[in-house]
Short mmCIF file of N, CA and C in Angstrom, two decimals:
data_model
loop_
_atom_site.label_atom_id
_atom_site.label_comp_id
_atom_site.label_asym_id
_atom_site.label_seq_id
_atom_site.Cartn_x
_atom_site.Cartn_y
_atom_site.Cartn_z
N MET A 1 0.11 -20.78 29.06
CA MET A 1 0.55 -19.42 28.72
C MET A 1 0.27 -18.15 29.64
N ASP A 2 1.01 -17.60 30.11
CA ASP A 2 0.74 -16.49 31.04
C ASP A 2 0.00 -15.42 30.52
N LYS A 3 -0.68 -14.52 31.01
CA LYS A 3 -1.32 -13.21 30.43
C LYS A 3 -0.60 -12.62 29.54
N ASP A 4 0.21 -12.05 29.80
CA ASP A 4 1.31 -11.12 29.30
C ASP A 4 1.52 -11.40 27.78
N LEU A 5 2.33 -12.68 28.22
CA LEU A 5 2.46 -13.42 26.79
C LEU A 5 1.70 -13.72 26.04
N ARG A 6 0.35 -14.24 26.49
CA ARG A 6 -0.86 -14.43 25.44
C ARG A 6 -1.16 -12.77 25.08
N ALA A 7 -1.32 -12.08 25.76
CA ALA A 7 -1.85 -10.97 25.10
C ALA A 7 -0.54 -10.26 24.03
N VAL A 8 0.65 -10.51 24.27
CA VAL A 8 1.73 -9.90 23.21
C VAL A 8 1.45 -10.76 21.96
N THR A 9 1.15 -12.14 22.01
CA THR A 9 1.26 -13.03 20.80
C THR A 9 -0.17 -12.52 20.05
N VAL A 10 -1.53 -12.41 20.97
CA VAL A 10 -2.46 -12.26 20.28
C VAL A 10 -2.20 -10.70 19.33
N GLU A 11 -1.66 -9.59 20.02
CA GLU A 11 -1.47 -8.36 19.64
C GLU A 11 -0.80 -8.41 18.24
N HIS A 12 0.36 -8.96 18.33
CA HIS A 12 1.31 -9.34 17.09
C HIS A 12 0.63 -10.10 16.05
N MET A 13 -0.40 -11.02 16.20
CA MET A 13 -0.93 -11.55 15.07
C MET A 13 -1.83 -10.96 14.30
N LYS A 14 -2.70 -10.18 15.36
CA LYS A 14 -3.70 -9.17 15.06
C LYS A 14 -3.17 -8.06 14.17
N LYS A 15 -1.96 -7.57 14.46
CA LYS A 15 -1.23 -6.71 13.69
C LYS A 15 -0.97 -6.99 12.14
N ALA A 16 -0.55 -8.23 12.35
CA ALA A 16 -0.16 -9.00 11.00
C ALA A 16 -1.26 -9.27 9.78
N VAL A 17 -2.17 -9.49 10.84
CA VAL A 17 -3.77 -9.72 9.85
C VAL A 17 -3.95 -8.12 9.23
N GLU A 18 -4.10 -7.32 10.24
CA GLU A 18 -4.61 -5.78 9.79
C GLU A 18 -3.72 -5.31 8.77
N HIS A 19 -2.38 -5.48 8.70
CA HIS A 19 -1.33 -5.07 7.83
C HIS A 19 -1.50 -5.95 6.49
N LEU A 20 -1.79 -6.96 6.61
CA LEU A 20 -2.50 -7.61 5.30
C LEU A 20 -3.39 -6.96 4.49
N SER A 21 -4.56 -6.90 5.36
CA SER A 21 -6.02 -6.02 5.13
C SER A 21 -5.50 -4.87 4.35
N HIS A 22 -4.52 -4.19 5.12
CA HIS A 22 -4.17 -2.55 4.67
C HIS A 22 -3.24 -2.92 3.09
N GLU A 23 -2.43 -3.70 3.13
CA GLU A 23 -1.70 -4.37 1.56
C GLU A 23 -2.75 -4.93 0.77
N LEU A 24 -3.78 -5.65 0.87
CA LEU A 24 -4.60 -5.80 -0.05
C LEU A 24 -5.57 -4.85 -0.52
N SER A 25 -5.72 -3.93 0.59
CA SER A 25 -6.69 -2.80 -0.04
C SER A 25 -5.88 -1.56 -1.13
N THR A 26 -4.70 -1.69 -1.22
CA THR A 26 -3.65 -1.04 -2.10
C THR A 26 -3.88 -1.56 -3.52
N ILE A 27 -4.59 -2.70 -3.71
CA ILE A 27 -3.91 -3.71 -4.77
C ILE A 27 -5.43 -3.35 -5.84
N ARG A 28 -5.02 -3.04 -7.17
CA ARG A 28 -6.26 -2.47 -7.98
C ARG A 28 -7.09 -4.08 -8.40
N THR A 29 -8.31 -3.36 -8.25
CA THR A 29 -9.36 -4.70 -8.76
C THR A 29 -10.10 -4.30 -10.18
N GLY A 30 -10.21 -3.40 -10.49
CA GLY A 30 -11.03 -3.06 -11.68
C GLY A 30 -11.97 -2.33 -11.14
N ARG A 31 -12.05 -2.03 -9.67
CA ARG A 31 -13.54 -1.22 -9.16
C ARG A 31 -12.77 0.07 -8.43
N ALA A 32 -13.18 1.21 -8.56
CA ALA A 32 -12.56 2.38 -8.04
C ALA A 32 -12.61 2.62 -6.65
N SER A 33 -11.43 2.64 -6.18
CA SER A 33 -11.44 2.77 -4.45
C SER A 33 -10.52 3.91 -4.32
N ALA A 34 -10.83 4.66 -3.09
CA ALA A 34 -9.81 5.72 -3.00
C ALA A 34 -8.41 5.15 -2.21
N SER A 35 -8.47 3.96 -1.60
CA SER A 35 -7.52 3.40 -0.97
C SER A 35 -6.22 2.92 -2.15
N LEU A 36 -6.49 2.80 -3.31
CA LEU A 36 -5.68 2.60 -4.34
C LEU A 36 -4.58 3.81 -4.32
N LEU A 37 -5.06 5.08 -3.93
CA LEU A 37 -3.96 5.95 -4.12
C LEU A 37 -3.17 6.11 -2.69
N ASP A 38 -3.33 5.28 -1.79
CA ASP A 38 -2.59 5.54 -0.35
C ASP A 38 -1.08 5.60 -0.55
N THR A 39 -0.40 4.66 -1.37
CA THR A 39 1.02 4.70 -1.63
C THR A 39 1.51 5.82 -2.43
N ILE A 40 0.64 6.89 -3.22
CA ILE A 40 1.17 7.81 -3.99
C ILE A 40 1.62 9.07 -3.02
N LYS A 41 2.75 9.61 -3.16
CA LYS A 41 3.31 10.72 -2.49
C LYS A 41 3.53 12.11 -3.70
N VAL A 42 3.18 12.90 -3.11
CA VAL A 42 3.24 14.36 -4.07
C VAL A 42 4.28 15.18 -3.70
N ASN A 43 4.81 15.76 -4.55
CA ASN A 43 6.21 16.44 -4.32
C ASN A 43 5.27 18.01 -3.84
N TYR A 44 5.31 18.31 -2.55
CA TYR A 44 4.45 19.37 -1.70
C TYR A 44 5.63 20.39 -1.22
N TYR A 45 5.92 21.34 -2.10
CA TYR A 45 7.28 22.24 -1.72
C TYR A 45 8.56 21.41 -1.25
N GLY A 46 8.56 20.31 -2.12
CA GLY A 46 9.87 19.92 -1.61
C GLY A 46 9.85 18.62 -0.72
N THR A 47 8.73 18.33 -0.26
CA THR A 47 8.70 17.12 0.63
C THR A 47 7.56 16.16 -0.18
N PRO A 48 8.23 14.93 -0.02
CA PRO A 48 7.01 14.03 -0.46
C PRO A 48 5.90 13.70 0.68
N THR A 49 4.68 14.35 0.06
CA THR A 49 3.47 13.86 0.91
C THR A 49 2.38 13.24 0.72
N PRO A 50 2.01 12.34 1.44
CA PRO A 50 0.73 11.32 0.88
C PRO A 50 -0.26 12.49 -0.10
N LEU A 51 -0.84 11.86 -0.96
CA LEU A 51 -2.05 12.48 -1.79
C LEU A 51 -2.95 12.64 -1.31
N ASN A 52 -3.35 12.08 -0.27
CA ASN A 52 -4.70 12.46 0.72
C ASN A 52 -4.38 13.60 1.54
N HIS A 53 -3.31 14.00 1.87
CA HIS A 53 -2.71 15.35 2.63
C HIS A 53 -3.03 16.68 1.72
N VAL A 54 -2.92 16.54 0.62
CA VAL A 54 -2.74 17.69 -0.39
C VAL A 54 -4.01 17.76 -1.57
N ALA A 55 -5.03 16.50 -0.99
CA ALA A 55 -6.28 16.54 -2.01
C ALA A 55 -7.12 16.02 -1.48
N ASN A 56 -8.60 16.34 -2.03
CA ASN A 56 -9.68 15.68 -1.57
C ASN A 56 -9.95 14.38 -2.65
N ILE A 57 -9.86 13.49 -2.48
CA ILE A 57 -10.32 12.11 -3.07
C ILE A 57 -11.58 11.87 -3.09
N SER A 58 -12.50 11.41 -3.98
CA SER A 58 -13.50 11.08 -3.77
C SER A 58 -13.74 9.88 -5.03
N VAL A 59 -15.07 9.05 -4.82
CA VAL A 59 -15.24 7.91 -5.80
C VAL A 59 -16.45 8.25 -6.31
N PRO A 60 -16.77 8.99 -7.30
CA PRO A 60 -18.32 9.38 -7.70
C PRO A 60 -19.01 7.89 -8.49
N ASP A 61 -18.20 7.29 -8.90
CA ASP A 61 -19.03 6.11 -9.57
C ASP A 61 -17.85 4.74 -9.29
N SER A 62 -18.32 3.73 -9.63
CA SER A 62 -17.35 2.40 -9.70
C SER A 62 -16.24 2.47 -10.50
N LYS A 63 -16.42 3.34 -11.55
CA LYS A 63 -15.07 3.23 -12.31
C LYS A 63 -14.29 4.53 -12.41
N THR A 64 -14.45 5.59 -11.60
CA THR A 64 -13.63 6.91 -11.63
C THR A 64 -13.40 7.17 -9.90
N ILE A 65 -12.16 7.52 -10.03
CA ILE A 65 -11.81 8.36 -9.06
C ILE A 65 -11.71 9.82 -9.11
N MET A 66 -11.87 10.63 -8.12
CA MET A 66 -11.92 12.08 -8.56
C MET A 66 -10.80 12.70 -7.31
N ILE A 67 -9.95 13.40 -8.06
CA ILE A 67 -9.09 14.06 -7.22
C ILE A 67 -8.92 15.77 -7.09
N GLN A 68 -9.28 16.39 -6.05
CA GLN A 68 -9.40 17.66 -6.27
C GLN A 68 -8.12 18.49 -5.02
N PRO A 69 -7.13 18.78 -5.65
CA PRO A 69 -6.11 19.36 -4.84
C PRO A 69 -6.60 20.53 -4.12
N PHE A 70 -5.91 20.77 -2.90
CA PHE A 70 -6.48 21.88 -2.18
C PHE A 70 -6.01 22.92 -2.86
N GLN A 71 -4.94 23.11 -3.46
CA GLN A 71 -4.28 24.43 -4.10
C GLN A 71 -4.25 23.78 -5.42
N GLN A 72 -4.62 24.62 -6.38
CA GLN A 72 -4.58 24.49 -7.82
C GLN A 72 -3.18 24.23 -8.34
N ASN A 73 -2.33 24.90 -7.92
CA ASN A 73 -0.94 24.64 -8.44
C ASN A 73 -0.31 23.30 -8.20
N LEU A 74 -1.05 22.55 -7.41
CA LEU A 74 -0.67 21.15 -7.32
C LEU A 74 -1.10 20.12 -8.51
N ILE A 75 -1.73 20.42 -9.12
CA ILE A 75 -2.57 19.49 -10.26
C ILE A 75 -1.38 18.82 -10.88
N GLY A 76 -0.41 19.80 -11.53
CA GLY A 76 0.68 18.97 -12.29
C GLY A 76 1.41 17.97 -11.59
N ASP A 77 1.73 18.26 -10.10
CA ASP A 77 2.53 17.45 -9.47
C ASP A 77 1.66 16.31 -9.24
N VAL A 78 0.40 16.40 -9.04
CA VAL A 78 -0.74 14.90 -8.80
C VAL A 78 -0.41 14.27 -9.87
N GLU A 79 -0.85 15.07 -11.06
CA GLU A 79 -0.55 14.13 -12.32
C GLU A 79 1.04 13.26 -12.19
N LYS A 80 1.72 14.06 -12.33
CA LYS A 80 3.28 13.53 -12.54
C LYS A 80 3.28 12.34 -11.20
N ALA A 81 2.77 12.56 -9.88
CA ALA A 81 2.95 11.53 -9.16
C ALA A 81 2.13 10.26 -9.69
N ILE A 82 1.09 10.39 -10.08
CA ILE A 82 -0.11 9.44 -10.25
C ILE A 82 0.61 8.59 -11.46
N GLN A 83 1.38 9.17 -12.40
CA GLN A 83 1.77 8.66 -13.76
C GLN A 83 3.02 7.84 -13.54
N ALA A 84 3.68 8.07 -12.13
CA ALA A 84 4.90 7.59 -11.76
C ALA A 84 4.71 6.64 -11.11
N SER A 85 3.37 6.23 -10.63
CA SER A 85 3.27 5.35 -9.90
C SER A 85 3.10 3.84 -10.68
N ASP A 86 3.00 2.88 -9.82
CA ASP A 86 3.16 1.47 -10.97
C ASP A 86 1.56 1.08 -10.96
N LEU A 87 0.67 2.11 -10.74
CA LEU A 87 -1.02 1.54 -10.89
C LEU A 87 -1.33 1.45 -12.21
N GLY A 88 -0.63 1.95 -13.17
CA GLY A 88 -1.09 1.89 -14.81
C GLY A 88 -2.30 2.92 -15.12
N LEU A 89 -2.56 3.82 -14.37
CA LEU A 89 -3.78 4.81 -14.51
C LEU A 89 -3.22 6.15 -15.19
N THR A 90 -4.13 6.52 -16.04
CA THR A 90 -3.80 7.69 -16.60
C THR A 90 -4.82 8.82 -16.17
N PRO A 91 -4.07 9.91 -15.55
CA PRO A 91 -4.92 10.98 -15.08
C PRO A 91 -5.54 12.03 -16.38
N ASN A 92 -7.01 12.64 -15.96
CA ASN A 92 -7.48 13.55 -17.01
C ASN A 92 -7.33 14.69 -16.14
N SER A 93 -7.39 15.88 -16.79
CA SER A 93 -7.41 17.03 -15.76
C SER A 93 -8.08 17.98 -16.47
N ASP A 94 -8.86 18.87 -16.04
CA ASP A 94 -9.65 19.82 -16.52
C ASP A 94 -9.23 21.37 -15.80
N GLY A 95 -8.37 21.28 -14.96
CA GLY A 95 -7.51 22.49 -14.48
C GLY A 95 -7.84 22.44 -12.93
N HIS A 96 -8.97 22.16 -12.63
CA HIS A 96 -9.53 21.91 -11.56
C HIS A 96 -9.69 20.73 -10.61
N VAL A 97 -10.02 19.67 -11.29
CA VAL A 97 -10.21 18.42 -11.06
C VAL A 97 -9.38 17.12 -11.74
N ILE A 98 -8.78 16.20 -11.03
CA ILE A 98 -8.32 15.33 -11.92
C ILE A 98 -9.16 13.99 -11.92
N ARG A 99 -9.55 13.46 -12.92
CA ARG A 99 -10.40 12.31 -12.97
C ARG A 99 -9.39 11.17 -13.29
N LEU A 100 -9.54 9.88 -12.65
CA LEU A 100 -8.80 8.81 -12.97
C LEU A 100 -9.81 7.76 -13.48
N PRO A 101 -9.97 7.42 -14.57
CA PRO A 101 -10.68 6.09 -15.13
C PRO A 101 -9.88 5.00 -14.75
N ILE A 102 -10.79 3.99 -14.23
CA ILE A 102 -10.32 2.70 -13.90
C ILE A 102 -10.48 1.85 -14.85
N PRO A 103 -9.56 1.55 -15.88
CA PRO A 103 -9.95 0.45 -16.90
C PRO A 103 -10.32 -0.86 -16.28
N GLN A 104 -11.17 -1.97 -17.09
CA GLN A 104 -11.27 -3.17 -16.78
C GLN A 104 -9.85 -3.95 -16.78
N LEU A 105 -9.74 -5.14 -15.77
CA LEU A 105 -8.67 -5.50 -15.91
C LEU A 105 -8.89 -6.88 -16.88
N THR A 106 -7.66 -7.30 -17.58
CA THR A 106 -7.73 -8.17 -18.54
C THR A 106 -7.69 -9.63 -17.70
N GLU A 107 -8.00 -10.53 -18.35
CA GLU A 107 -7.74 -11.92 -17.53
C GLU A 107 -6.35 -12.43 -17.04
N GLU A 108 -5.40 -11.98 -17.71
CA GLU A 108 -4.29 -12.40 -17.70
C GLU A 108 -3.83 -11.60 -16.27
N ARG A 109 -4.23 -10.42 -16.51
CA ARG A 109 -3.82 -8.94 -14.98
C ARG A 109 -4.55 -9.57 -14.16
N ARG A 110 -5.50 -10.19 -13.82
CA ARG A 110 -6.26 -10.70 -12.67
C ARG A 110 -5.79 -11.76 -12.09
N LYS A 111 -5.01 -12.43 -13.07
CA LYS A 111 -4.66 -13.96 -12.65
C LYS A 111 -3.16 -13.60 -11.78
N ASP A 112 -2.61 -12.69 -12.46
CA ASP A 112 -1.25 -11.92 -11.90
C ASP A 112 -1.65 -11.27 -10.59
N ILE A 113 -2.60 -10.82 -10.26
CA ILE A 113 -2.96 -9.99 -9.11
C ILE A 113 -3.51 -11.45 -8.10
N LEU A 114 -4.17 -12.10 -8.69
CA LEU A 114 -4.43 -13.31 -7.75
C LEU A 114 -3.30 -13.91 -7.04
N LYS A 115 -1.89 -14.08 -7.97
CA LYS A 115 -0.55 -14.69 -7.49
C LYS A 115 -0.40 -13.92 -6.40
N LEU A 116 -0.22 -12.64 -6.40
CA LEU A 116 0.16 -11.36 -5.77
C LEU A 116 -0.41 -11.63 -4.08
N VAL A 117 -2.10 -11.59 -4.35
CA VAL A 117 -2.59 -11.62 -3.37
C VAL A 117 -2.57 -12.93 -2.19
N LYS A 118 -2.18 -14.21 -3.00
CA LYS A 118 -1.79 -15.43 -2.44
C LYS A 118 -0.66 -15.29 -1.81
N LYS A 119 0.28 -14.81 -2.36
CA LYS A 119 1.78 -14.27 -1.90
C LYS A 119 1.76 -13.65 -0.55
N LEU A 120 0.95 -12.39 -0.59
CA LEU A 120 0.80 -11.87 0.50
C LEU A 120 0.34 -12.59 1.86
N GLY A 121 -0.91 -13.35 1.77
CA GLY A 121 -1.32 -14.25 2.27
C GLY A 121 -0.25 -15.03 2.96
N GLU A 122 0.35 -15.75 1.96
CA GLU A 122 1.38 -16.82 2.48
C GLU A 122 2.29 -16.12 3.37
N ASP A 123 2.81 -14.91 3.34
CA ASP A 123 3.36 -14.13 3.85
C ASP A 123 3.48 -13.93 5.27
N THR A 124 1.62 -13.63 5.30
CA THR A 124 1.21 -13.26 6.51
C THR A 124 1.08 -14.39 7.51
N LYS A 125 0.79 -15.64 6.79
CA LYS A 125 0.76 -17.23 7.50
C LYS A 125 2.06 -17.26 8.26
N VAL A 126 3.28 -17.07 7.44
CA VAL A 126 4.49 -17.15 8.01
C VAL A 126 4.86 -16.16 9.23
N ALA A 127 4.41 -15.13 9.11
CA ALA A 127 4.74 -14.36 9.98
C ALA A 127 4.21 -14.56 11.53
N ILE A 128 2.81 -15.04 11.32
CA ILE A 128 2.01 -15.67 12.07
C ILE A 128 2.74 -16.89 12.76
N ARG A 129 2.98 -17.46 12.08
CA ARG A 129 3.67 -18.46 12.61
C ARG A 129 5.11 -18.52 13.30
N ASN A 130 5.65 -17.50 12.86
CA ASN A 130 7.16 -16.91 13.32
C ASN A 130 6.60 -16.44 14.90
N ILE A 131 5.52 -15.69 14.74
CA ILE A 131 5.03 -15.37 16.20
C ILE A 131 4.96 -16.10 17.12
N ARG A 132 4.15 -17.16 17.12
CA ARG A 132 3.98 -18.64 17.66
C ARG A 132 5.15 -19.22 18.32
N ARG A 133 6.16 -19.32 17.39
CA ARG A 133 7.41 -19.87 17.50
C ARG A 133 7.97 -19.27 18.35
N ASP A 134 8.02 -17.52 18.52
CA ASP A 134 8.52 -16.97 19.49
C ASP A 134 7.86 -17.26 20.63
N ALA A 135 6.86 -17.20 21.08
CA ALA A 135 6.00 -17.54 22.37
C ALA A 135 6.36 -18.50 22.86
N ILE A 136 6.36 -19.63 22.12
CA ILE A 136 6.83 -21.18 22.45
C ILE A 136 8.23 -21.16 22.82
N GLU A 137 8.89 -20.36 22.35
CA GLU A 137 10.72 -20.33 22.58
C GLU A 137 10.73 -19.64 24.03
N LYS A 138 9.72 -18.48 24.42
CA LYS A 138 9.68 -17.78 25.63
C LYS A 138 9.11 -18.65 26.86
N MET A 139 8.09 -19.52 26.37
CA MET A 139 7.81 -20.50 27.24
C MET A 139 8.52 -21.43 27.66
N ARG A 140 9.50 -22.07 26.79
CA ARG A 140 10.65 -23.13 27.19
C ARG A 140 11.69 -22.38 27.56
N VAL A 141 12.24 -21.18 27.57
CA VAL A 141 13.10 -20.46 28.33
C VAL A 141 12.54 -20.47 30.04
N MET A 142 11.24 -20.00 30.09
CA MET A 142 10.53 -20.09 31.48
C MET A 142 10.60 -21.38 32.16
N LYS A 143 10.35 -22.64 31.44
CA LYS A 143 10.38 -23.53 31.95
C LYS A 143 11.62 -24.10 32.42
N LYS A 144 12.64 -23.89 31.57
CA LYS A 144 14.08 -24.30 31.71
C LYS A 144 14.57 -23.32 33.11
N ASP A 145 13.79 -21.83 33.30
CA ASP A 145 14.19 -21.25 34.48
C ASP A 145 13.47 -21.81 35.50
N SER A 146 12.66 -22.70 35.25
CA SER A 146 11.69 -23.27 36.58
C SER A 146 10.52 -22.23 36.80
N LYS A 147 10.43 -21.58 35.95
CA LYS A 147 9.27 -20.47 36.22
C LYS A 147 7.75 -21.32 35.88
N ILE A 148 7.78 -22.15 35.45
CA ILE A 148 6.60 -22.90 34.85
C ILE A 148 6.97 -24.38 34.76
N THR A 149 5.82 -25.25 34.82
CA THR A 149 5.99 -26.56 35.09
C THR A 149 5.86 -27.17 33.36
N GLU A 150 6.46 -28.19 33.29
CA GLU A 150 5.85 -29.29 31.99
C GLU A 150 4.78 -29.05 31.39
N ASP A 151 3.35 -29.13 32.34
CA ASP A 151 2.41 -29.59 32.41
C ASP A 151 1.98 -28.17 31.53
N ASP A 152 2.49 -27.08 32.45
CA ASP A 152 2.26 -25.29 31.91
C ASP A 152 2.80 -25.08 30.49
N LEU A 153 3.89 -25.92 29.97
CA LEU A 153 4.29 -25.81 28.90
C LEU A 153 3.65 -26.37 27.87
N HIS A 154 3.08 -27.26 28.14
CA HIS A 154 2.24 -28.15 27.32
C HIS A 154 0.88 -27.53 26.77
N ARG A 155 0.44 -27.02 28.11
CA ARG A 155 -0.53 -26.04 27.69
C ARG A 155 -0.82 -24.94 27.16
N GLY A 156 0.43 -24.49 27.22
CA GLY A 156 0.78 -23.12 26.79
C GLY A 156 1.16 -23.25 24.99
N GLU A 157 1.62 -24.56 24.80
CA GLU A 157 2.21 -24.71 23.24
C GLU A 157 0.84 -24.97 22.94
N LYS A 158 -0.08 -25.63 23.29
CA LYS A 158 -1.64 -26.14 22.94
C LYS A 158 -2.18 -24.58 22.49
N GLU A 159 -2.10 -23.71 23.60
CA GLU A 159 -3.18 -22.58 23.38
C GLU A 159 -2.30 -21.65 22.46
N ALA A 160 -1.23 -21.59 22.26
CA ALA A 160 -0.14 -20.78 21.28
C ALA A 160 -0.90 -21.41 19.85
N GLN A 161 -0.98 -22.66 19.74
CA GLN A 161 -1.29 -23.36 18.45
C GLN A 161 -2.93 -22.87 18.04
N GLU A 162 -3.46 -23.08 19.39
CA GLU A 162 -4.83 -22.66 19.03
C GLU A 162 -5.16 -21.10 18.42
N ILE A 163 -4.45 -20.17 19.04
CA ILE A 163 -4.51 -18.44 18.59
C ILE A 163 -3.78 -18.49 17.32
N THR A 164 -2.83 -19.11 16.82
CA THR A 164 -2.24 -19.56 15.42
C THR A 164 -3.36 -19.69 14.57
N ASP A 165 -3.89 -20.74 14.89
CA ASP A 165 -4.79 -21.48 14.10
C ASP A 165 -6.25 -20.42 13.82
N LYS A 166 -6.68 -19.66 14.55
CA LYS A 166 -7.53 -18.74 14.31
C LYS A 166 -7.35 -17.48 13.66
N HIS A 167 -6.06 -17.06 13.97
CA HIS A 167 -5.31 -15.86 13.08
C HIS A 167 -5.35 -16.48 11.72
N ILE A 168 -4.78 -17.57 11.64
CA ILE A 168 -4.39 -18.17 9.91
C ILE A 168 -6.21 -18.10 9.16
N THR A 169 -7.22 -18.66 10.19
CA THR A 169 -8.16 -18.64 9.35
C THR A 169 -8.67 -17.41 9.49
N GLU A 170 -8.23 -16.17 9.90
CA GLU A 170 -8.68 -14.80 9.55
C GLU A 170 -8.12 -14.56 8.23
N VAL A 171 -6.85 -14.88 8.08
CA VAL A 171 -6.16 -14.59 6.74
C VAL A 171 -6.83 -15.28 5.73
N ASP A 172 -6.85 -16.46 5.94
CA ASP A 172 -7.82 -17.39 4.54
C ASP A 172 -9.10 -16.56 4.60
N GLN A 173 -9.76 -16.04 5.23
CA GLN A 173 -11.01 -15.32 5.10
C GLN A 173 -10.75 -13.85 4.48
N VAL A 174 -9.83 -13.20 4.61
CA VAL A 174 -9.36 -12.11 3.99
C VAL A 174 -8.91 -12.10 2.57
N ILE A 175 -8.36 -13.35 2.24
CA ILE A 175 -7.64 -13.62 0.98
C ILE A 175 -9.11 -14.12 0.31
N ALA A 176 -9.91 -14.94 0.58
CA ALA A 176 -10.99 -15.22 -0.28
C ALA A 176 -12.17 -13.85 -0.56
N VAL A 177 -12.18 -13.27 0.49
CA VAL A 177 -12.81 -12.17 -0.14
C VAL A 177 -11.92 -10.98 -1.17
N LYS A 178 -10.68 -10.89 -1.00
CA LYS A 178 -10.01 -10.07 -1.92
C LYS A 178 -10.09 -10.89 -3.47
N GLU A 179 -9.85 -12.24 -3.12
CA GLU A 179 -9.80 -13.24 -4.58
C GLU A 179 -11.31 -13.04 -5.00
N LYS A 180 -12.19 -12.95 -4.63
CA LYS A 180 -13.54 -12.89 -4.95
C LYS A 180 -13.74 -11.43 -5.60
N GLU A 181 -13.08 -10.44 -5.00
CA GLU A 181 -13.36 -9.28 -5.36
C GLU A 181 -12.62 -9.18 -6.79
N VAL A 182 -11.32 -9.54 -6.93
CA VAL A 182 -10.44 -9.60 -8.25
C VAL A 182 -11.00 -10.31 -9.15
N MET A 183 -11.67 -11.44 -8.97
CA MET A 183 -12.10 -12.08 -10.20
C MET A 183 -13.75 -11.60 -10.36
N THR A 184 -14.24 -10.84 -9.60
CA THR A 184 -15.51 -10.21 -9.95
C THR A 184 -15.45 -9.36 -11.22
N VAL A 185 -16.20 -9.45 -12.45
CA VAL A 185 -16.23 -8.33 -13.57
C VAL A 185 -17.03 -7.77 -13.51
#
């Protein structure tokens, strides 16, 4: 496998694993985390704006997220955005600060979350395998155009498989960490 193709393949696989990590960080596990709110957009003067661009978000303890909008007139919009999200959280406001208590997850909800985590992991593995397939296809075209030899093609296929195995192992590790986090009461 030539250096350019190898670099592109590794970069795409790395991005797939990073995307999985980001997706998993937005999944609620029963512990407070500011990243739970990453997907929430607030109506800020008619424009959907990420919550962390219009408010300070902090985690004072493992069961509470605290949101302090930069402008007091945004409190109502922030509350509406949180209630409209699919997080299942109920904001409590005192007029200056919004507190989000994070309830314990039920066993059934934990199992649903685990299914989602595993599905995201499988989707990422499929994406990584597709990247491998594309790299091998490019090498076959290079072989057909007589740019590489049959031996180079076999070495390249083996190298592509090794890179794939390495990234799939990373996905398994990321999934295992999230599963443990979800099942921890």
